[in-house]
Short mmCIF file of C-alpha atoms and ligand atoms in Angstrom, two decimals:
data_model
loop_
_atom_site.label_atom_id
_atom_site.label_comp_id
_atom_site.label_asym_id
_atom_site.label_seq_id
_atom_site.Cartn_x
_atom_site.Cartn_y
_atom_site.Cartn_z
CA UNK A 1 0.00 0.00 0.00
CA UNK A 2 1.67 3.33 -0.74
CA UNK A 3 0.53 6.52 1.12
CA UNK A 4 -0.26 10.28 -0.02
CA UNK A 5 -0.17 12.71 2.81
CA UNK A 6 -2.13 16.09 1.68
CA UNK A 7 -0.35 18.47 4.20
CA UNK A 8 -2.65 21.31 5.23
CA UNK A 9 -3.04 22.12 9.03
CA UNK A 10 -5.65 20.53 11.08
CA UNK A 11 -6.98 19.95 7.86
CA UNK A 12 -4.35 17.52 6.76
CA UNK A 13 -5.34 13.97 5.74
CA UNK A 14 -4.05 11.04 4.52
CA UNK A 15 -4.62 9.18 1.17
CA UNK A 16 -3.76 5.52 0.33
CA UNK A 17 -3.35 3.58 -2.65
CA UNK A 18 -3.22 -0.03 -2.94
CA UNK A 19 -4.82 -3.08 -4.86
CA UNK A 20 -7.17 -5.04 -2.55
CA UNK A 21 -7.34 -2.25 0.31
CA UNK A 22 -11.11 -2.18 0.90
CA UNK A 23 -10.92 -4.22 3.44
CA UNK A 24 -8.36 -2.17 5.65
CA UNK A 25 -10.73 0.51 5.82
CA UNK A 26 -11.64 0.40 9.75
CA UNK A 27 -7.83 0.09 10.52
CA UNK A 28 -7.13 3.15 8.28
CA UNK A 29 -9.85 5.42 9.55
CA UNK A 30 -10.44 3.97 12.76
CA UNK A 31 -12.07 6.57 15.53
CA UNK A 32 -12.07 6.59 19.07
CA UNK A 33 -15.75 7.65 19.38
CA UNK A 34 -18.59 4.70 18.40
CA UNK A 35 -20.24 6.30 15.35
CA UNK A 36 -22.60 6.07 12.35
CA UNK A 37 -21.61 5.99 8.84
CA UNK A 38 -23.61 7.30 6.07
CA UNK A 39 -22.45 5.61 2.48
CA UNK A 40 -23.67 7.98 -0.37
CA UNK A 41 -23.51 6.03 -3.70
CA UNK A 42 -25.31 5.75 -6.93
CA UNK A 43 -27.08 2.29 -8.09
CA UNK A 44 -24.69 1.14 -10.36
CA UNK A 45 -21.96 1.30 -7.88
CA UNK A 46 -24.02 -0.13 -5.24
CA UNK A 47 -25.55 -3.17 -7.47
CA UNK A 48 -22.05 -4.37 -8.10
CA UNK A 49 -20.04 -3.33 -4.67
CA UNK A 50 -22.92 -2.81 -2.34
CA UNK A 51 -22.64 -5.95 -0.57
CA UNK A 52 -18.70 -5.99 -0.51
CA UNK A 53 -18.46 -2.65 0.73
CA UNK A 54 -20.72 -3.13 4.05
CA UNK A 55 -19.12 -6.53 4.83
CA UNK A 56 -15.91 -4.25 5.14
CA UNK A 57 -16.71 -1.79 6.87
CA UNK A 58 -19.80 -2.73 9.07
CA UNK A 59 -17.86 -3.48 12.13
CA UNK A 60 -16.69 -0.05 12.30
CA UNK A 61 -19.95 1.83 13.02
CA UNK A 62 -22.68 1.17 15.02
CA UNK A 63 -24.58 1.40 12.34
CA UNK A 64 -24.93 1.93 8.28
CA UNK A 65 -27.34 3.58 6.81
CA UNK A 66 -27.38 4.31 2.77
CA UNK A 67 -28.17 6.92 0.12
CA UNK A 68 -28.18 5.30 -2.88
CA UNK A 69 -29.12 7.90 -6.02
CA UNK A 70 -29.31 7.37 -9.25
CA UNK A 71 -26.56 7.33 -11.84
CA UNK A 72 -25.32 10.11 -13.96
CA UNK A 73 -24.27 13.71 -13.76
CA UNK A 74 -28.37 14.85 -14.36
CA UNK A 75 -28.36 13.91 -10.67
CA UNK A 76 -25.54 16.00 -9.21
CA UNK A 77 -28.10 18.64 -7.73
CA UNK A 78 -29.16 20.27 -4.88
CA UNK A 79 -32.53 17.60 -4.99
CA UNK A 80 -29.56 15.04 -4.62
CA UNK A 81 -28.28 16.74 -1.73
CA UNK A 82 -31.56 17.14 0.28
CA UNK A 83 -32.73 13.68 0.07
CA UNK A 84 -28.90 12.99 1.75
CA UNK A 85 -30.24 15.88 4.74
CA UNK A 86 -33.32 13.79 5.08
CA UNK A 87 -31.98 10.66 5.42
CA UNK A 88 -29.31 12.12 7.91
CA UNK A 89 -31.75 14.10 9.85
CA UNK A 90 -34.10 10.87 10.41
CA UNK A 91 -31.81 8.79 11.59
CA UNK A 92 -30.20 11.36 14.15
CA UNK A 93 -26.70 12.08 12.53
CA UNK A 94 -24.64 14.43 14.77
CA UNK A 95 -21.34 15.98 13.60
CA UNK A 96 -19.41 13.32 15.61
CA UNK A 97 -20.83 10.81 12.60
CA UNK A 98 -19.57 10.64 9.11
CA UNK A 99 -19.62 9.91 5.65
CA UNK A 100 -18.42 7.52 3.10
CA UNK A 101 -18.59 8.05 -0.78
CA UNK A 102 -18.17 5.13 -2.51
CA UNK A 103 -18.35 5.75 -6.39
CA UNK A 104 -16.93 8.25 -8.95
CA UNK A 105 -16.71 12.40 -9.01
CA UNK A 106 -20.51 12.76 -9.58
CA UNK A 107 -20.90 10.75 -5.97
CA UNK A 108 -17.43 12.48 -4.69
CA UNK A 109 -18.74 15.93 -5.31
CA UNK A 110 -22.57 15.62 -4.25
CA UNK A 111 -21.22 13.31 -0.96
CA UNK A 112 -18.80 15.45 -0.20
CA UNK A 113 -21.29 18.41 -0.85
CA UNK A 114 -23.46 17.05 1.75
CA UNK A 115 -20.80 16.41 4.15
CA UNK A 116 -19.79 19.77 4.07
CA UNK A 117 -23.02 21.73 4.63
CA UNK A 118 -24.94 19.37 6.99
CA UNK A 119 -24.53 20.89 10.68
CA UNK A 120 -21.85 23.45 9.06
CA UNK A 121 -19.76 20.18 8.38
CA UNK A 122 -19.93 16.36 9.25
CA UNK A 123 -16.45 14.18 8.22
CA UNK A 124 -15.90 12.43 5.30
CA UNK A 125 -14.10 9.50 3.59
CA UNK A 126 -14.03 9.26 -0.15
CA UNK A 127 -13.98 5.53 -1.75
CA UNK A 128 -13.01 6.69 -5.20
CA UNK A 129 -14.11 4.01 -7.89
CA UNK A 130 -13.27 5.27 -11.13
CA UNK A 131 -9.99 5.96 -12.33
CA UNK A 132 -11.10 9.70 -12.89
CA UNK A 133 -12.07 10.54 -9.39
CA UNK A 134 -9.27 8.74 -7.60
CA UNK A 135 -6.85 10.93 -9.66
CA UNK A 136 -8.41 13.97 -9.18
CA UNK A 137 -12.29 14.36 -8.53
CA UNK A 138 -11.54 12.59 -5.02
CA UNK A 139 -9.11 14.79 -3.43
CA UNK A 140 -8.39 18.48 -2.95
CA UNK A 141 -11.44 19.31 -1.49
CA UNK A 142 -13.68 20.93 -3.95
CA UNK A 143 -16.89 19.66 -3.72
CA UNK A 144 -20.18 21.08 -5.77
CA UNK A 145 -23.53 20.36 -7.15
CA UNK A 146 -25.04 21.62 -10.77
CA UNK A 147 -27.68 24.02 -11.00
CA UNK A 148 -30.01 24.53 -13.74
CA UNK A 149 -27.88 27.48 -15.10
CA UNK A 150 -24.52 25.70 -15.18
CA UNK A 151 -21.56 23.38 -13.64
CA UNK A 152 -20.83 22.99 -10.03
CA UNK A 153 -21.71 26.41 -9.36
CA UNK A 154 -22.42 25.95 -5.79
CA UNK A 155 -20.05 24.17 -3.81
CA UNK A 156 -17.39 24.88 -0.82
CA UNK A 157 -13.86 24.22 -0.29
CA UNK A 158 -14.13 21.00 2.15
CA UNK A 159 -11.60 18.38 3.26
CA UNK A 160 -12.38 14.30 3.54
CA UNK A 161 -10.66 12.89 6.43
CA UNK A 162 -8.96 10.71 4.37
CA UNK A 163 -8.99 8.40 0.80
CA UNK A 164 -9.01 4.71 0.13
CA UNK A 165 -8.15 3.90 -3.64
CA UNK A 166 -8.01 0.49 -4.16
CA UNK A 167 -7.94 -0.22 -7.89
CA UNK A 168 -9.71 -3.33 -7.79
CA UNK A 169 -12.57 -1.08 -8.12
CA UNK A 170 -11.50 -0.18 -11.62
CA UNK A 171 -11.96 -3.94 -12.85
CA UNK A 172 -15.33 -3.52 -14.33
CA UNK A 173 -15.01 0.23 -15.27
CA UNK A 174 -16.24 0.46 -18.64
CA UNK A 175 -13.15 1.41 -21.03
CA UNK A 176 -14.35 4.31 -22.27
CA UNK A 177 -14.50 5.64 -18.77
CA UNK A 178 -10.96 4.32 -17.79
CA UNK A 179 -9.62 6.38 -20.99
CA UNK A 180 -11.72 9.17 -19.21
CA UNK A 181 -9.39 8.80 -16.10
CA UNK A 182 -6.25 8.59 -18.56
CA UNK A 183 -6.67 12.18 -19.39
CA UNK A 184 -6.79 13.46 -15.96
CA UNK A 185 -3.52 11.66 -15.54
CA UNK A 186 -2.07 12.49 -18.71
CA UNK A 187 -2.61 16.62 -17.86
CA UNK A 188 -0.84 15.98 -14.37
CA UNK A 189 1.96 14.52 -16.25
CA UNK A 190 1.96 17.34 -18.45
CA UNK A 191 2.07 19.76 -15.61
CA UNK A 192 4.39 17.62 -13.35
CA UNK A 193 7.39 17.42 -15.80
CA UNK A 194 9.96 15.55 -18.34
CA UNK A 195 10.20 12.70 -15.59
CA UNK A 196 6.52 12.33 -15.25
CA UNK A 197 5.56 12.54 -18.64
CA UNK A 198 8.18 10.15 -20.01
CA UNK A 199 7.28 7.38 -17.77
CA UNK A 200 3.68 7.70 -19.35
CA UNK A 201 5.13 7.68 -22.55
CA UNK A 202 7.37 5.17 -22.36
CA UNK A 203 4.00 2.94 -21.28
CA UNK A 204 6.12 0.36 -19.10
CA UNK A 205 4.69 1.33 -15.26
CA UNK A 206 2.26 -0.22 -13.22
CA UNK A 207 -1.48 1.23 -13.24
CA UNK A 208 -1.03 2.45 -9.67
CA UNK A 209 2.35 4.19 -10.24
CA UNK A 210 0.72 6.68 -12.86
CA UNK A 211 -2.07 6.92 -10.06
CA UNK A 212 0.50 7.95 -7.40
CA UNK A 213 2.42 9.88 -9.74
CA UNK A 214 -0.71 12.59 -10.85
CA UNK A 215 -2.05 12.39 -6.65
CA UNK A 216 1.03 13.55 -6.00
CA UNK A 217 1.29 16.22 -8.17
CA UNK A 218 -2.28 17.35 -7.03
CA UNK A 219 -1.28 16.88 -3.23
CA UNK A 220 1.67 19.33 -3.81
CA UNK A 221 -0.41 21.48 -5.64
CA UNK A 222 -3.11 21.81 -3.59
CA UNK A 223 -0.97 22.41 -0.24
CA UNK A 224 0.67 25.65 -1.95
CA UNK A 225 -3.26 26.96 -2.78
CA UNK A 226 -5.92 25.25 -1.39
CA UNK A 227 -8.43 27.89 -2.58
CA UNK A 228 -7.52 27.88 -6.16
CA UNK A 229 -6.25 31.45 -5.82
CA UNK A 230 -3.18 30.94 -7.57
CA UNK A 231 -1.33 28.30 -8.85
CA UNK A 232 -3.94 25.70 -8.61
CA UNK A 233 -5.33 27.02 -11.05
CA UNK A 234 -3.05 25.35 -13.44
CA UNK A 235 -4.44 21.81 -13.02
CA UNK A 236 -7.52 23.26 -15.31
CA UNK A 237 -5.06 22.85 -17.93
CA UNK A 238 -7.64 22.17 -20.88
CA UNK A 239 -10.65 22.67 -18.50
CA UNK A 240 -11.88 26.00 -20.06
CA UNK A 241 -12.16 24.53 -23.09
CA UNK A 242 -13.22 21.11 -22.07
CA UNK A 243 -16.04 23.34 -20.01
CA UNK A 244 -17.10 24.89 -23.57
CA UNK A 245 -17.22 21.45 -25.20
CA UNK A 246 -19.53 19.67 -22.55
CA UNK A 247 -21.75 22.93 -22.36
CA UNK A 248 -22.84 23.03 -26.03
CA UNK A 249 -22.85 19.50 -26.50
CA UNK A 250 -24.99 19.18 -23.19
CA UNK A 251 -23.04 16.98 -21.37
CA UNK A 252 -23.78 14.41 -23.64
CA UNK A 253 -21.46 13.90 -26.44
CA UNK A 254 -17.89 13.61 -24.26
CA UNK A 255 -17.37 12.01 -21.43
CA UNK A 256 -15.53 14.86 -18.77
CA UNK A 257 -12.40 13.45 -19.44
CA UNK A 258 -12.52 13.55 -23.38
CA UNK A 259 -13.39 16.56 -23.19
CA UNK A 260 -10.35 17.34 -21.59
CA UNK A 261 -8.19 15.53 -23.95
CA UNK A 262 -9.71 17.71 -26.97
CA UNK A 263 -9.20 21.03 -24.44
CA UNK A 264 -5.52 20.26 -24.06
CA UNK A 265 -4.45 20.70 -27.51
CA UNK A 266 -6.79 24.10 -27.96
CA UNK A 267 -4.69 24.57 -25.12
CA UNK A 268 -1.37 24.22 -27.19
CA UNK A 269 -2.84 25.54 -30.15
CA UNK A 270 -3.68 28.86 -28.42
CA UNK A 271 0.00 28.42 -26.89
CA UNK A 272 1.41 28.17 -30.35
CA UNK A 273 -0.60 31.28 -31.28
CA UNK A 274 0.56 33.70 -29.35
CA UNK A 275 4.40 32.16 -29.40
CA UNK A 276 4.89 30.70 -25.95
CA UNK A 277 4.59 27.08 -26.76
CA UNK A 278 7.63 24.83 -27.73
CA UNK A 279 6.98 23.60 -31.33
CA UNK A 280 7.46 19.65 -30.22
CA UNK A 281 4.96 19.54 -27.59
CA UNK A 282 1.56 19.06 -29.51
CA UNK A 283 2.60 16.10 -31.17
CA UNK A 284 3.80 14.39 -28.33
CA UNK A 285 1.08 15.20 -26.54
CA UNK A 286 -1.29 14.20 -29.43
CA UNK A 287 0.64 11.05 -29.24
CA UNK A 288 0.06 9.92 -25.62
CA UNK A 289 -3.96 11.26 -25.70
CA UNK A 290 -4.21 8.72 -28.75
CA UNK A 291 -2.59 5.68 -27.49
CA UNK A 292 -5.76 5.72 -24.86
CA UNK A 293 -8.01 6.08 -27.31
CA UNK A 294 -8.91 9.61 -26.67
CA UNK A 295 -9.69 12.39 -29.03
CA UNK A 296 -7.63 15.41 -29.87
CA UNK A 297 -10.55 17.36 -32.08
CA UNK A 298 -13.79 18.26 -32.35
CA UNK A 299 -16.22 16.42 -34.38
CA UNK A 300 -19.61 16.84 -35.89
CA UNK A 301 -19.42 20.57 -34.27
CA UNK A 302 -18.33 24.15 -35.08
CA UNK A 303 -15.29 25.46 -32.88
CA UNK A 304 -16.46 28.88 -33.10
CA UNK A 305 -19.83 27.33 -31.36
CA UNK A 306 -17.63 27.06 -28.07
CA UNK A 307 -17.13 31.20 -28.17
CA UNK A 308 -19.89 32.14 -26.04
CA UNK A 309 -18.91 29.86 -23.37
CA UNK A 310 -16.02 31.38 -22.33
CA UNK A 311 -17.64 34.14 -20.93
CA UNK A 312 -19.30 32.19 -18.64
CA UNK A 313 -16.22 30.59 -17.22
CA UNK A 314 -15.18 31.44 -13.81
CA UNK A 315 -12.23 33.56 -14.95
CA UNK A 316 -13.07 35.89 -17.52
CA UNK A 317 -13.84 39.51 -18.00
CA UNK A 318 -15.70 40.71 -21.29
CA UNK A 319 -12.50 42.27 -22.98
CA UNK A 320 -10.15 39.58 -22.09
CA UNK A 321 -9.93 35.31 -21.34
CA UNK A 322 -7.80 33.68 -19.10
CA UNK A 323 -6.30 30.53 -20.15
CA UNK A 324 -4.39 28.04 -18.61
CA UNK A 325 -1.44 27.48 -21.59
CA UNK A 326 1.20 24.88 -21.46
CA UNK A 327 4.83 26.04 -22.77
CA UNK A 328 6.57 23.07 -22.52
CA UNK A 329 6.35 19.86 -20.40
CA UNK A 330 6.61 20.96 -16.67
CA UNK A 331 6.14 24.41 -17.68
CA UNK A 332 2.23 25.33 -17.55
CA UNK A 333 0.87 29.05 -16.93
CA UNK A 334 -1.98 31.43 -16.64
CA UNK A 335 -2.32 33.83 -19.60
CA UNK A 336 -4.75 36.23 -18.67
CA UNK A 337 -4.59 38.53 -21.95
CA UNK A 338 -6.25 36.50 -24.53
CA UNK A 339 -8.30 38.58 -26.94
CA UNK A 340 -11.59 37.17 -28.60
CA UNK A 341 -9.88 38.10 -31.64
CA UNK A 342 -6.59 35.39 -30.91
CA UNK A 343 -8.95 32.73 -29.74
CA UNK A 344 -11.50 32.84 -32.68
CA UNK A 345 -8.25 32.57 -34.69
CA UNK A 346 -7.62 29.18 -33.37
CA UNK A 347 -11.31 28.12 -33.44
CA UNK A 348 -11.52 28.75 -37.64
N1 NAD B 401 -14.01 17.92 -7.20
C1 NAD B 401 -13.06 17.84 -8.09
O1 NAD B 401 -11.93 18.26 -7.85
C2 NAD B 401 -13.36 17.23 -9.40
C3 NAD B 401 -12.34 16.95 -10.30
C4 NAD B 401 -12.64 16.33 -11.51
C5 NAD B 401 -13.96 15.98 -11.79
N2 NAD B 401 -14.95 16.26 -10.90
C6 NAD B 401 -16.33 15.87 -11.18
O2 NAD B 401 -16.39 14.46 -11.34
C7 NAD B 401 -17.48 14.13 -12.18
C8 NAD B 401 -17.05 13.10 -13.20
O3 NAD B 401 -16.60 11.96 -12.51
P1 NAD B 401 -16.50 10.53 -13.19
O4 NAD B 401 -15.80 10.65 -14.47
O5 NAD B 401 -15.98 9.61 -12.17
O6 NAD B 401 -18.02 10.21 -13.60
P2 NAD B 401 -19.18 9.44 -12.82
O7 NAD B 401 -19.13 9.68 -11.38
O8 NAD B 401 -20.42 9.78 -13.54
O9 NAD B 401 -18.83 7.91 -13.10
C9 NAD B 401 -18.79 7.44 -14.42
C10 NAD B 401 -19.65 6.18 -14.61
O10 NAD B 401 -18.97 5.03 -14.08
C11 NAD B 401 -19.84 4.31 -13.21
N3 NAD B 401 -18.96 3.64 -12.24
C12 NAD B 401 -18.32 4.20 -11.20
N4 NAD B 401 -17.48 3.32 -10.64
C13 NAD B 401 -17.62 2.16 -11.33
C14 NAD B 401 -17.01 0.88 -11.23
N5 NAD B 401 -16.03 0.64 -10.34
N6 NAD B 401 -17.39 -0.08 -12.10
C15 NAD B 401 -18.34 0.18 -13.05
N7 NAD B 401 -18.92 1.37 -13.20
C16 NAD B 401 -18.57 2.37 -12.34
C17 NAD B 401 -20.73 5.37 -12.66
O11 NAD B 401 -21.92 4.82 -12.13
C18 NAD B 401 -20.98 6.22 -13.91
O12 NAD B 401 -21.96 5.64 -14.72
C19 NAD B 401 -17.97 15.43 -12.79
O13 NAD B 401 -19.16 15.80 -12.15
C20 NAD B 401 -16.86 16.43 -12.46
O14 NAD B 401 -17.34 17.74 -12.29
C21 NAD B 401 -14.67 16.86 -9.73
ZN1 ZN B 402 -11.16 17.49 -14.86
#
C-alpha cells in the first residue's frame, strides 16, 4: 500500500493507494468515538459493490445507513443533496458521525457536498471508484452540485478525512471511462514534468504508479493553494475549453475526461498562437492522448460554437480570457490577456 499525505493544518489527511485495500478501511480510519456511517452512492456502484463494501466496513460503526441515487451527472443537484439531509436528519446524525462516498466524481462531489453543509460540516471518507475521481475528482477538497444554469456552481472548499483507492474497483469500469481517467492523468503529467511525462510515454509502469504519480502532483499542488487562488489554477489545464465542449454539447457527447483531452491541444494551439509554446509539444502530446483512445478534435461541431462559453467561465472579463497554456512539459501558466480576436483565430 503506498501513502499520499495532503499536508494542510488541522486539515491535513491522509490518502492511500493499494490493490485489494477495501478491506483495511476500519484500521485506516479507525475513531475513538462509536459512530454512524452514512455511504452515499449511486445504483450502479451499489448493485455491483454494495454488498462488498458493508461486509468491510460494518464493524466499524454502530450502524450503516445508505443513500443510494441514481446514476449520472443529471443527478448532481441540490434535490440530490436534500434527500442525503433527510436521510441524515431521520436517523439522528450528529457531527461526531460521518460519511463515506463510494463511487466516482458525480458521488465524490454531491457526498462530499453534503458532508460539508450538513450541521456546518460532518467528516468524510471518499472511496473513489473510477480511475477519474481517484486521480483527481476525489481529493483536494472541492466539492459542488449543478444548478439549472450551469456546472458545479455551488459548492465549498471541504476536506475528507482521508482516501481509500483500491484499484480493484477499476476492474469492471467500462473502457471508455478508464480512458476518461487517462486524461486526468495524462494533464498531471503534463504539468508535473519531463520525468513524469516520459514514464507515461514510455508505457512500461504499473497502473497504480501513474495513479501515485498525478495524486502527488495534485497533493503538492493543492498544499501551496488550497483555494484555487493561484497556482492551482493550473491543473484546469484544458478545463476551459473542455467546459465549452460539454456545455454546447450538453453533457452528452464527451465524457468529462474527453473533453479534456480535446481542451488540451486548444490549449497548445492557443499556446502556439501567441508564441509561448515549444513547437514539439503538440505532437507528443497528441501522441500519448491517442494511445488511450482519446480524441484530440472536435467532431460533428463548429469550434467557433464554443465562443460564447467562455464568458461564462469562472475567470473571464468581457474584454479579455484567461487561459491556462502549457509552454513546454513541466512548464504550464496562466495567460490572462487572450483577446476574442486570438482565440476565434484558433477556433476557424
Ligand atoms: N471535485 C473535483 O476536484 C473534481 C475533479 C474532476 C472531476 N470532478 C467531477 O467528477 C465528475 C465526473 O466523474 P467521473 O468521471 O468519475 O463520472 P461518474 O461519477 O459519472 O462515473 C462514471 C460512470 O462510471 C460508473 N462507475 C463508477 N465506478 C464504477 C465501477 N467501479 N465499475 C463500473 N462502473 C462504475 C458510474 O456509475 C458512472 O456511470 C464530474 O461531475 C466532475 O465535475 C470533480
Ligand atoms: Zn477534470
Amino acid at each position: 500500500m503506498r501513502t499520499v499525505k495532503i499536508k494542510l493544518g488541522e486539515n491535513s489527511y491522509s490518502i492511500y493507494i493499494g490493490k485489494g485495500i477495501l478491506e483495511e478501511f476500519n484500521s485506516l480510519f479507525s475513531s475513538k468515538e462509536a459512530r454512524k456511517a452514512l455511504i452515499v452512492t449511486n445504483n450502479t456502484v451499489w448493485n455491483i459493490y454494495g454488498k462488498r463494501v458493508i461486509d468491510s466496513i460494518k464493524d466499524g460503526f454502530t450502524k450503516v445507513e445508505t443513500l443510494i441515487l441514481p446514476d449520472g451527472e443529471r443527478y448532481k443537484t441540490l434535490r440530490s443533496v436534500e434527500k442525503g439531509y433527510k436521510v441524515l436528519v431521520e436517523n439522528k446524525f450528529t457531527r461526531s458521525d460521518c460519511i463515506i462516498n463510494l463511487g466516482g466524481g458525480v458521488i465524490c462531489d454531491t457526498g462530499g457536498f453534503i458532508s460539508a453543509t450538513y450541521m456546518r460540516g460532518i467528516d468524510f471518507y471518499q472511496i473513489p471508484t473510477t480511475l477519474l475521481a481517484q486521480v483527481d475528482a476525489s481529493i483536494g477538497g472541492k466539492v459542488a452540485v449543478n444548478l439549472p444554469q450551469g456546472k458545479n456552481l455551488v459548492g465549498a472548499f471541504y476536506q475528507p478525512k482521508g482516501v481509500l483507492i483500491d484499484v480493484n474497483f477499476l476492474e469492471t469500469l467500462p473502457k471508455r471511462e478508464l480512458s476518461s481517467g487517462w486524461s486526468e492523468i495524462i494533464k498531471a503529467g503534463i504539468i508535473g514534468g519531463e520525468d513524469f511525462f516520459s514514464i507515461l510515454e514510455r508505457g512500461k509502469y504499473p497502473l497504480i504508479t501513474a495513479i501515485e504519480k498525478a495524486i502527488k502532483l495534485k497533493a503538492k499542488i493543492v498544499k501551496m493553494d488550497e483555494k484555487d487562488k493561484a497556482i492551482r489554477k493550473i491543473l484546469n489545464l484544458g478545463h476551459t475549453f473542455a467546459h465549452a465542449i460539454e456545455s454546447a454539447t450538453n453533457y452528452r457527447r464527451y465524457l468529462h475526461g474527453e473533453a479534456v483531452a480535446i481542451g488540451i491541444m486548444y490549449a497548445i494551439k492557443l499556446g502556439e498562437a501567441i508564441g509561448v509554446t515549444d513547437p514539439s509539444l503538440k505532437d507528443r502530446v497528441k501522441a500519448l492522448l491517442e494511445r488511450f483512445n482519446l480524441p484530440t478534435e472536435l467532431k460533428k461541431l463548429n469550434p467557433q460554437d464554443l465562443i460564447p462559453y467562455f464568458y461564462v467561465d469562472k475567470k473571464a472579463t468581457t474584454s479579455s480570457l484567461s487561459f491556462i497554456i502549457p509552454l513546454k512539459i513541466g512548464d504550464v501558466r496562466e495567460f490572462r490577456n487572450i483577446t476574442p480576436e486570438i482565440l476565434g483565430g484558433i477556433l476557424k
